[in-house]
mmCIF file of C-alpha atoms and ligand atoms in Angstrom:
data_model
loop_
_atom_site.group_PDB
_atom_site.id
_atom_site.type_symbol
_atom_site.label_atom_id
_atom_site.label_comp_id
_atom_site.label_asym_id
_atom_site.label_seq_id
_atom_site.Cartn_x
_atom_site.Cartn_y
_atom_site.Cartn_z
ATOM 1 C CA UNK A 1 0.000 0.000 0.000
ATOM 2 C CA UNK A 2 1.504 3.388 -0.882
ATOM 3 C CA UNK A 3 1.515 5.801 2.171
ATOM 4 C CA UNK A 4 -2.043 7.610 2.459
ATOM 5 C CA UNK A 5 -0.732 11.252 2.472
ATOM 6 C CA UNK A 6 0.935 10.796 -1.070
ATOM 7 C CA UNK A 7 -0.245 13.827 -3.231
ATOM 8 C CA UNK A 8 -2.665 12.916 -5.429
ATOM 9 C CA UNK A 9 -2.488 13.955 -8.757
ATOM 10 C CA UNK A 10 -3.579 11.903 -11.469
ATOM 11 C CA UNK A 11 -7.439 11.640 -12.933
ATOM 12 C CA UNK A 12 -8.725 9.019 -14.711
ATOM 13 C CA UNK A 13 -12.037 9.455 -16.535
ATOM 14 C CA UNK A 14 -13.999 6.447 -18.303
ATOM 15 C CA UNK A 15 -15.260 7.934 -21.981
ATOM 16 C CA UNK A 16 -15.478 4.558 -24.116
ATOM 17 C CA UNK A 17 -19.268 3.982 -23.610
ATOM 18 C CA UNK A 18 -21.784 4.210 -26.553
ATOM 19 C CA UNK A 19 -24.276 6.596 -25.465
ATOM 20 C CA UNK A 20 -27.281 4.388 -27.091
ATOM 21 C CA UNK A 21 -29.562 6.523 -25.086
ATOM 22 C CA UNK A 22 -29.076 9.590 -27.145
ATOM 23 C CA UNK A 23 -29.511 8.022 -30.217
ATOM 24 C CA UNK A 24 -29.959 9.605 -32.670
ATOM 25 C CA UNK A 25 -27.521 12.568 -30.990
ATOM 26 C CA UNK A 26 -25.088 10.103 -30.540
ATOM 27 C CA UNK A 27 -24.636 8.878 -33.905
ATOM 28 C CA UNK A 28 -21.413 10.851 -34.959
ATOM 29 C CA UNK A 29 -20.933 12.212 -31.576
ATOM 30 C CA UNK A 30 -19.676 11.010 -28.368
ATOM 31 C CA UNK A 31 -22.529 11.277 -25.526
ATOM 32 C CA UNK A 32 -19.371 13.240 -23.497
ATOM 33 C CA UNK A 33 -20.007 16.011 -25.954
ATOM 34 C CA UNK A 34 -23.492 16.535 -25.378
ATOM 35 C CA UNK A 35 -24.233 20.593 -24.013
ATOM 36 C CA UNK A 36 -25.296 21.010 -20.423
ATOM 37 C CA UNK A 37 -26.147 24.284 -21.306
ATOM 38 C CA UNK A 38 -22.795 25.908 -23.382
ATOM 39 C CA UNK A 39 -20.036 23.463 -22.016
ATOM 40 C CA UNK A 40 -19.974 19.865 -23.355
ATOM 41 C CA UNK A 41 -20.310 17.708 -20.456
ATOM 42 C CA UNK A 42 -17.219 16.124 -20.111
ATOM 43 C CA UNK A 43 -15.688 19.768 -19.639
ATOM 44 C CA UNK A 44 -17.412 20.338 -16.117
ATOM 45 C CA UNK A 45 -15.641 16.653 -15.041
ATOM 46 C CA UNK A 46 -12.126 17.931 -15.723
ATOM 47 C CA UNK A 47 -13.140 20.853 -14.408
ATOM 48 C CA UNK A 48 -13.917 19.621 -10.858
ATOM 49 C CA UNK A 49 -10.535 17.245 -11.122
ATOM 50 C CA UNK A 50 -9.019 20.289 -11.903
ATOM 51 C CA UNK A 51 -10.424 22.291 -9.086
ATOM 52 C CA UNK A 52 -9.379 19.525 -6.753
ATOM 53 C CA UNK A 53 -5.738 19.559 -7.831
ATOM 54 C CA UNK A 54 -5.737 16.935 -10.107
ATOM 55 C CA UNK A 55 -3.591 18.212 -12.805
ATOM 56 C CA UNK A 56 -3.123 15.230 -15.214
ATOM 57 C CA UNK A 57 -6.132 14.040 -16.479
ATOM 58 C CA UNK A 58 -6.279 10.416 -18.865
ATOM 59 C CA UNK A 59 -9.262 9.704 -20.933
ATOM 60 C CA UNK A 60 -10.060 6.048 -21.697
ATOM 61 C CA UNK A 61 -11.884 6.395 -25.053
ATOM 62 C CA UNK A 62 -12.661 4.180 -27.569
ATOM 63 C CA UNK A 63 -13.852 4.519 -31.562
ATOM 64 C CA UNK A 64 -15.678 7.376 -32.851
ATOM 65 C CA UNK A 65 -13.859 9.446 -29.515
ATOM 66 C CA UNK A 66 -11.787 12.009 -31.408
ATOM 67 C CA UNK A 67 -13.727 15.188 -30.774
ATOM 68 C CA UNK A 68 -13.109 14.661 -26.854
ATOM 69 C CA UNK A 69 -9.492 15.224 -28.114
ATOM 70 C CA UNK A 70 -10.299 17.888 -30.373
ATOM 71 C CA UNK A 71 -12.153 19.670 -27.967
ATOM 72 C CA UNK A 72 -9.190 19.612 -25.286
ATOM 73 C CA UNK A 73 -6.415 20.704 -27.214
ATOM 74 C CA UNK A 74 -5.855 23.897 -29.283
ATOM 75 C CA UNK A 75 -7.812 25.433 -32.584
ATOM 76 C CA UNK A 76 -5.092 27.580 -33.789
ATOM 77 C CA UNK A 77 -8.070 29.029 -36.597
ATOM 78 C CA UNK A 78 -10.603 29.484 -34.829
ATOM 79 C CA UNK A 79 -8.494 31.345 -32.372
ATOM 80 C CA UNK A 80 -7.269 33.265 -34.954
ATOM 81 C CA UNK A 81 -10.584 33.986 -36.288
ATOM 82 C CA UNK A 82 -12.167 35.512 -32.972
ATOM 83 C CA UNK A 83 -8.506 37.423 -32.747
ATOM 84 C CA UNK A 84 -8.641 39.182 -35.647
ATOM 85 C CA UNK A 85 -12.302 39.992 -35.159
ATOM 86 C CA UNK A 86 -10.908 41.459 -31.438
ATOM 87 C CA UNK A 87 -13.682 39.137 -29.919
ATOM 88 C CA UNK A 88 -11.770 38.277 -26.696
ATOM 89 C CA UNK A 89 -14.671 36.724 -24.710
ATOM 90 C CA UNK A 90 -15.487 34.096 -27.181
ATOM 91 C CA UNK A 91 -11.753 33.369 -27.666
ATOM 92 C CA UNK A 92 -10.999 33.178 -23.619
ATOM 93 C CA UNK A 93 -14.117 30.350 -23.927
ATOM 94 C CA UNK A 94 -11.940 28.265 -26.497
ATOM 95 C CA UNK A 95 -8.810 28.748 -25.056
ATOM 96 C CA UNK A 96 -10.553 27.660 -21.685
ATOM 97 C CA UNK A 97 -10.949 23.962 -22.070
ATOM 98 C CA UNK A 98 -7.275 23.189 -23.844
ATOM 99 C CA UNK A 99 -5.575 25.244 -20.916
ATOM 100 C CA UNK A 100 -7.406 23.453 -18.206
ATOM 101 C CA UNK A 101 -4.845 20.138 -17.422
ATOM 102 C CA UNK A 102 -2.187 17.820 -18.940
ATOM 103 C CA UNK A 103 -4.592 15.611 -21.601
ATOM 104 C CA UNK A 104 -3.310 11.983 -22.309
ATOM 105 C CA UNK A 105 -5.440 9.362 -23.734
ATOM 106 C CA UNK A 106 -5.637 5.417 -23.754
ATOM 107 C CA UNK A 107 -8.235 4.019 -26.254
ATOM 108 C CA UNK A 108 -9.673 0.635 -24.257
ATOM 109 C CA UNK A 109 -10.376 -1.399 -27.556
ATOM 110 C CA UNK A 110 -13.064 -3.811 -26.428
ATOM 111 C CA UNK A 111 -15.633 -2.207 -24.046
ATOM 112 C CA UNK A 112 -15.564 -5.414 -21.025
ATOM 113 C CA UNK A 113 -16.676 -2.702 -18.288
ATOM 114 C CA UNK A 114 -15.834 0.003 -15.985
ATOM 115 C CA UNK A 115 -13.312 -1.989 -14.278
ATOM 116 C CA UNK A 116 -11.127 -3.031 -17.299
ATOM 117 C CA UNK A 117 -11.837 0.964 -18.649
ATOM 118 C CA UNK A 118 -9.623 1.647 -15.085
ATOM 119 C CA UNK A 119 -7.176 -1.418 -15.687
ATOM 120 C CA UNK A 120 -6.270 0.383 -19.195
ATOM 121 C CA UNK A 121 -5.293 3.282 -16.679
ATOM 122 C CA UNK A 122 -2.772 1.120 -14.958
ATOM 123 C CA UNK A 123 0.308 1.642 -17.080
ATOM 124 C CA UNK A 124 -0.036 5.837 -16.968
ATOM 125 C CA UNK A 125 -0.945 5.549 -13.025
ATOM 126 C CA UNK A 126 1.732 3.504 -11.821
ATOM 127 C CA UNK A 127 1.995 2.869 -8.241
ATOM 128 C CA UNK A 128 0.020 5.399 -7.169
ATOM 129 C CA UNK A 129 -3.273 6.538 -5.806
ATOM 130 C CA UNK A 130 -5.753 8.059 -8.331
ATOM 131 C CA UNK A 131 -9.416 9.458 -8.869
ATOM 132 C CA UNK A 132 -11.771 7.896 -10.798
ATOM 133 C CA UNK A 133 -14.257 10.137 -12.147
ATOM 134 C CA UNK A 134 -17.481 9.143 -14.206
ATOM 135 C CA UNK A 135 -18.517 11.568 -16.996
ATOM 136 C CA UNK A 136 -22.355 10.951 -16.416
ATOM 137 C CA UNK A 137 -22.112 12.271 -12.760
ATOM 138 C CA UNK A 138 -21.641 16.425 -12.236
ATOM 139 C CA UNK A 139 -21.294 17.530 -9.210
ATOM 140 C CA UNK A 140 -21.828 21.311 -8.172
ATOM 141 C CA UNK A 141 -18.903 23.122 -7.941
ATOM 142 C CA UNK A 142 -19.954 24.398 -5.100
ATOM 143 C CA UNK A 143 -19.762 21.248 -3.231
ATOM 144 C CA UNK A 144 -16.312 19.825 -2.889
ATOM 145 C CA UNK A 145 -16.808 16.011 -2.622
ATOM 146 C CA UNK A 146 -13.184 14.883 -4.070
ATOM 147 C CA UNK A 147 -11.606 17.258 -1.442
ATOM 148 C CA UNK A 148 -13.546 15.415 1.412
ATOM 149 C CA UNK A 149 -12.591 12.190 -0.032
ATOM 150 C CA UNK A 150 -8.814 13.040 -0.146
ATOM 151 C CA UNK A 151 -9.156 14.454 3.608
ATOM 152 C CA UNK A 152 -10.820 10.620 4.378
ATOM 153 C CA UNK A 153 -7.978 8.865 2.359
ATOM 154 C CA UNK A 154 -5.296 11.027 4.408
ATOM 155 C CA UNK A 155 -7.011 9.528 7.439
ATOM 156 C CA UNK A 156 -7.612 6.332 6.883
ATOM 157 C CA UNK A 157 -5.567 5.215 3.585
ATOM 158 C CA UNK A 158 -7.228 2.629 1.172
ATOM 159 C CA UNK A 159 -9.915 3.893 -0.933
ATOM 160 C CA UNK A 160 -12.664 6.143 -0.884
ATOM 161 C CA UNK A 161 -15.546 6.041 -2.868
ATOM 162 C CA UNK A 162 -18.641 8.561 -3.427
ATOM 163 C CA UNK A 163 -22.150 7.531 -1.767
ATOM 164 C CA UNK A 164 -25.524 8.673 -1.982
ATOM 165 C CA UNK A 165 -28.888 7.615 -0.621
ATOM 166 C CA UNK A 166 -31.280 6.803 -3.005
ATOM 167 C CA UNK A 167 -34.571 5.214 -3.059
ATOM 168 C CA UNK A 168 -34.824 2.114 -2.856
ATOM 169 C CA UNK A 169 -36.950 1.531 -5.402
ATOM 170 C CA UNK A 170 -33.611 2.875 -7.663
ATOM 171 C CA UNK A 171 -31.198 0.981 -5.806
ATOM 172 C CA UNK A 172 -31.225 -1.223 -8.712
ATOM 173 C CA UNK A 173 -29.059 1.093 -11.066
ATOM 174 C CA UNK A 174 -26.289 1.613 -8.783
ATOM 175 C CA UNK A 175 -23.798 -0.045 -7.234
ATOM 176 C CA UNK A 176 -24.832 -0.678 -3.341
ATOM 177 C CA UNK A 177 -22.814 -0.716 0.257
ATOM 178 C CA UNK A 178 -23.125 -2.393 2.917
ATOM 179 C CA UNK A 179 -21.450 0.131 5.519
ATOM 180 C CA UNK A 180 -20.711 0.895 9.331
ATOM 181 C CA UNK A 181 -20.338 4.403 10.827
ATOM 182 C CA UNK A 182 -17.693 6.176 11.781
ATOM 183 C CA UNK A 183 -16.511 8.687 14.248
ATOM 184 C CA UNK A 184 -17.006 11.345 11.803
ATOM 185 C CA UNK A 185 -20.420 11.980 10.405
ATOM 186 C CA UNK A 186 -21.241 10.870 6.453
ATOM 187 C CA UNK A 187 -18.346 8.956 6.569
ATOM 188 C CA UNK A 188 -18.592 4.970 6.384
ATOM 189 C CA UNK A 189 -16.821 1.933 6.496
ATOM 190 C CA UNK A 190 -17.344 -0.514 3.528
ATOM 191 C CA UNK A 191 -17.587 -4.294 4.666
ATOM 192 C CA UNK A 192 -19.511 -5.504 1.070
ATOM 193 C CA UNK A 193 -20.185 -3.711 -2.311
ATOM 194 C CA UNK A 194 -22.190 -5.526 -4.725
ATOM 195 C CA UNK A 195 -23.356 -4.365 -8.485
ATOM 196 C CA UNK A 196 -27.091 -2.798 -9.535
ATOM 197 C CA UNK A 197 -28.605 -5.134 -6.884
ATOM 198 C CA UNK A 198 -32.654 -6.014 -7.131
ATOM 199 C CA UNK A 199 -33.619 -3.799 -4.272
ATOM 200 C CA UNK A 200 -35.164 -6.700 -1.983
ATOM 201 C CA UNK A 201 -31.649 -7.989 -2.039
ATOM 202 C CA UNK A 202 -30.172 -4.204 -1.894
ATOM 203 C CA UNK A 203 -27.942 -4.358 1.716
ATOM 204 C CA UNK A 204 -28.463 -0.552 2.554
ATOM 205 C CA UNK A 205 -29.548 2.626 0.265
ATOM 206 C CA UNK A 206 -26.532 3.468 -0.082
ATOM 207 C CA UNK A 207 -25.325 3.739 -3.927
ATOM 208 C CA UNK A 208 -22.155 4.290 -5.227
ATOM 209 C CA UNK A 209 -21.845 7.769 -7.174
ATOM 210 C CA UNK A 210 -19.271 8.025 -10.141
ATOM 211 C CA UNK A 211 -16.500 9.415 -7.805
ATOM 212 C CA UNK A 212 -13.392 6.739 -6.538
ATOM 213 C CA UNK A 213 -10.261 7.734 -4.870
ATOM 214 C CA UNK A 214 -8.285 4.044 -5.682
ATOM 215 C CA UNK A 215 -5.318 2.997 -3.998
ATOM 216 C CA UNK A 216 -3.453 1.345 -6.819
ATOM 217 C CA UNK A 217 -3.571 -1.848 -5.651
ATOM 218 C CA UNK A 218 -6.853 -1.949 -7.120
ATOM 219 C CA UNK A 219 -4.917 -2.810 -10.572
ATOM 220 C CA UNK A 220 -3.806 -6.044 -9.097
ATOM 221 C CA UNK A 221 -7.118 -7.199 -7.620
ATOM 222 C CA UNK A 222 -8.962 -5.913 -11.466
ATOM 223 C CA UNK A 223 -6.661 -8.109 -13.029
ATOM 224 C CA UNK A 224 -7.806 -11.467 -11.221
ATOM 225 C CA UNK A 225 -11.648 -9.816 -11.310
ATOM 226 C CA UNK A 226 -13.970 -12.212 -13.213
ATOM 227 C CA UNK A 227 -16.905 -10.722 -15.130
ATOM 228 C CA UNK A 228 -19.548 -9.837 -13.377
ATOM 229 C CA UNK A 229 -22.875 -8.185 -14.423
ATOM 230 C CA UNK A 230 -23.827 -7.891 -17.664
ATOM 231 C CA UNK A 231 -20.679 -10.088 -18.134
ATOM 232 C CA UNK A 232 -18.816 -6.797 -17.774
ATOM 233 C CA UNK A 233 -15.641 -6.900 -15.368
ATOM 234 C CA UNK A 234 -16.716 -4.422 -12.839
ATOM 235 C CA UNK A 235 -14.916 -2.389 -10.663
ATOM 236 C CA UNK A 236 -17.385 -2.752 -7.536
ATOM 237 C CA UNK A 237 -16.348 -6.479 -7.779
ATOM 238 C CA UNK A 238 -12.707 -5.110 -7.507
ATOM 239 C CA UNK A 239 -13.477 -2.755 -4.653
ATOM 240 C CA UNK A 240 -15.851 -5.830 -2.817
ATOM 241 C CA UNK A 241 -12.461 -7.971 -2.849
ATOM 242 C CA UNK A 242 -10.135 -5.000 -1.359
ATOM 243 C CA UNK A 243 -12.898 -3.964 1.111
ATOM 244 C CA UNK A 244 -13.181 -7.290 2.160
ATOM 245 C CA UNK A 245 -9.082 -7.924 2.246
ATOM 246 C CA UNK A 246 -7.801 -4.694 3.393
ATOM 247 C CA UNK A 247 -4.111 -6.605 3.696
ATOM 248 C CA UNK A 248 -4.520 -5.987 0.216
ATOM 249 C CA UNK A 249 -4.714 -2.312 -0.502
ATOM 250 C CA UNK A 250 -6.267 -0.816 2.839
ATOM 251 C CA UNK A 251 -10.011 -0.710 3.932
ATOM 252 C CA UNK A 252 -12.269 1.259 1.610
ATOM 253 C CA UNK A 253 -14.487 4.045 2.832
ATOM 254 C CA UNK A 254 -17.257 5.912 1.658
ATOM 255 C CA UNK A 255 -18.139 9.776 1.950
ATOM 256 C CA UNK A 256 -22.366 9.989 1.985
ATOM 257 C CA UNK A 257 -22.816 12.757 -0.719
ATOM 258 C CA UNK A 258 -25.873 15.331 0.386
ATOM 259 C CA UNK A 259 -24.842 17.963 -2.237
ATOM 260 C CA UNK A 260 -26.046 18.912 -6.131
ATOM 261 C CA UNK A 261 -25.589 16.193 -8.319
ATOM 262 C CA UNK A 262 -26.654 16.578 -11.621
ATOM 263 C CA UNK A 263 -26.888 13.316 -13.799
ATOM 264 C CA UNK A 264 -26.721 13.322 -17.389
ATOM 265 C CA UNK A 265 -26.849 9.756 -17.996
ATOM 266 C CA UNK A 266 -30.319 9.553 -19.025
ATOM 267 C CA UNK A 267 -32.978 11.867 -20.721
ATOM 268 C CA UNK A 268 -34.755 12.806 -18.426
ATOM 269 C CA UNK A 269 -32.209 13.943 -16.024
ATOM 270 C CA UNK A 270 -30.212 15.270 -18.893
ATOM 271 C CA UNK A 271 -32.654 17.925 -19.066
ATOM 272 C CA UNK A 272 -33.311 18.379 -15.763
ATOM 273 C CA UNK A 273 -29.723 18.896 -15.413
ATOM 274 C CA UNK A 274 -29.298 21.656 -18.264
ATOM 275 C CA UNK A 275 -32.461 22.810 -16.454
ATOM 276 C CA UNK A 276 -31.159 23.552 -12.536
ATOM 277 C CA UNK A 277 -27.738 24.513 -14.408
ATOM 278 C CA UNK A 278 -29.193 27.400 -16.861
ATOM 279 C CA UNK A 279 -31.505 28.830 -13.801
ATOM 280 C CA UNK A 280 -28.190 28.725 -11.581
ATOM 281 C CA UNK A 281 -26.413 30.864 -14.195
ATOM 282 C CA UNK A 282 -25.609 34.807 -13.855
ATOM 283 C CA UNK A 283 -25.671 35.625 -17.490
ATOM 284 C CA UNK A 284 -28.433 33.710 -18.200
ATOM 285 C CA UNK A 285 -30.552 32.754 -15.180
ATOM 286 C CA UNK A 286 -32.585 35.835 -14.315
ATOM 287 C CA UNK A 287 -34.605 35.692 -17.676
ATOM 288 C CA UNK A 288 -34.747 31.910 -18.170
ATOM 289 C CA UNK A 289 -36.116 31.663 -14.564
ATOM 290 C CA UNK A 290 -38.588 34.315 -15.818
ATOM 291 C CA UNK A 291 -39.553 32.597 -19.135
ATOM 292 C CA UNK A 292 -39.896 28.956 -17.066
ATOM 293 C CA UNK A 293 -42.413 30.359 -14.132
ATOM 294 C CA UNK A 294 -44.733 31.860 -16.798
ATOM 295 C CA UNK A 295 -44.162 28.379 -18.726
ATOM 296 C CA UNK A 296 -44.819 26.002 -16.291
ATOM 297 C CA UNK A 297 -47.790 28.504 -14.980
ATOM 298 C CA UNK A 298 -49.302 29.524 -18.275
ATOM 299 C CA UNK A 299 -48.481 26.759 -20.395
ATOM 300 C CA UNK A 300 -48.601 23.415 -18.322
HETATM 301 C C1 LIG B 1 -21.457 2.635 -12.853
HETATM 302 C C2 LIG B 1 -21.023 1.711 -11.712
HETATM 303 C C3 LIG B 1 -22.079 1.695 -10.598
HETATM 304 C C4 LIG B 1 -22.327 3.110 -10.120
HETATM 305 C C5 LIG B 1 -22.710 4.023 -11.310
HETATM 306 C C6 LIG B 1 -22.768 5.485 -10.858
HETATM 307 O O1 LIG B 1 -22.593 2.072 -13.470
HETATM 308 O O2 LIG B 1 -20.803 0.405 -12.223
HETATM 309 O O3 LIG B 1 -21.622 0.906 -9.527
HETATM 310 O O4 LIG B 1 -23.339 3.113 -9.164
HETATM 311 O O5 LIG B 1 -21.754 3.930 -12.372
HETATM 312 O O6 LIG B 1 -23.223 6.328 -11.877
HETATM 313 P P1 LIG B 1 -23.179 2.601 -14.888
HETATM 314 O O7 LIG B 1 -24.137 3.686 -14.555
HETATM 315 O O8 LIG B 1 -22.011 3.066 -15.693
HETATM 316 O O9 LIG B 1 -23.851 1.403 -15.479
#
């Protein structure tokens, strides 16, 4: 086990999935790109690793991925462009995203799960801890849940991974804990994690958010991890064998989320997302608050 107060500074972010629920959107574009209101997506995830000092950022892609690298690195003409038209605003908003952190990429060839996505990490992490950080989850930047988990890693070592309680009738989508207390409030210890359990089999309401601090001997344990659900090699399965063998990598802990978490994963909550975001915005907030009370009054 590395020691736990080694700065962490690597970010690992899992962007090889299809994004069949946007289909037709998705087509020719990865889901990652998708607006939540001006930014793609995948922008306010390296954001928040960036905010939380994690300066190198890897991308696991896969086919039909390149605009995620596009989008991160520099458009010498467009930049240009908004130069010579003396359009500094729009040209700070380009420049943004391909100044925000060191960009490497690892393309994960077959899609066999979240857990082999992270073991194609291995080789550019090393022997070292790392975040985990899944592009369908945003959490507000106003609510610093990787900085907490860092804090509970410095503590306790292992791994820390992101909780929320859910209901249980959507315990089913997540992965679920089985957790004790601790001294310190919304933080748990882990004794059994087990994949999108039926909820009448569901040990707590606890469900895993897309947020893992990993001590790297999670590499070890994900290369001995069988496939799971969905026949997918899953990294709950890989945190269930460390959490139940902390000789091998420390315990694992969880931090009980109770801040904004916006999911895009899904339609629904897509728009609800790009909803709560736009009326949260200074530029743009005041009038589409305005123009959504007299909708949902008038027109609903
Ligand atoms: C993944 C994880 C699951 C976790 C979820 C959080 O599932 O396997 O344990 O609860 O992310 O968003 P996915 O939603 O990618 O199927």
């Amino acid at each position: 086990m590395t020691t736990s107060r080694a700065r962490i500074t690597k970010a690992v972010i899992p962007a090889a999935g299809l994004g069949t629920r946007f289909l037709p959107a998705t087509k020719a574009t990865p889901k990652e790109m998708l607006p939540v209101v001006d930014k793609p997506a995948i922008q306010y995830v390296v954001e928040e690793a960036v905010t939380a000092g994690l300066s190198d950022v890897l991308m696991v892609t896969g086919r039909n991925k390149r605009p995620l690298e596009d989008h991160f690195d520099r458009n010498y003409e467009l930049e240009q462009v908004l130069r010579d038209k003396g359009d500094e605003t729009k040209l700070s908003r380009v420049e943004e995203s391909s100044d925000l952190a060191t960009m490497h990429y690892v393309r994960q060839g077959d899609p066999r799960g979240l857990g082999h996505a992270v073991l194609c990490a291995a080789p550019h992490v090393g022997d070292e801890p790392f975040v985990v950080l899944l592009g369908d989850d945003l959490i507000d930047p106003r609510d610093p849940l990787l900085t907490h988990m860092t804090r509970v890693r410095e503590e306790h070592g292992g791994s820390v991974i992101a909780l929320m309680e859910v209901p249980q009738e959507s315990i089913h989508l997540y992965g679920c804990v089985a957790a004790a207390p601790t001294e310190e409030t919304d933080v748990v210890r882990i004794s059994g994690l087990v994949e999108k359990p039926p909820a009448e089999e569901a040990p707590s309401n606890l469900a895993i958010i897309g947020r893992y601090l990993l001590d790297p001997a999670v590499f070890e344990v994900l290369r001995k991890t069988e496939p799971g659900r969905g026949g997918e090699i899953q990294l709950t399965d890989a945190l269930q064998t460390l959490a139940a063998e902390p000789s091998l990598g420390g315990p694992v802990h969880g931090v009980v989320f109770r801040g904004r978490r916006y999911d895009t994963g899904d339609r629904a909550d897509y728009l609800r997302a790009i909803v709560r975001l736009a009326c949260e915005r200074e530029d743009l907030g005041p009038e589409f608050r305005d123009w959504l009370r007299g909708f949902v009054t008038e027109e609903m």
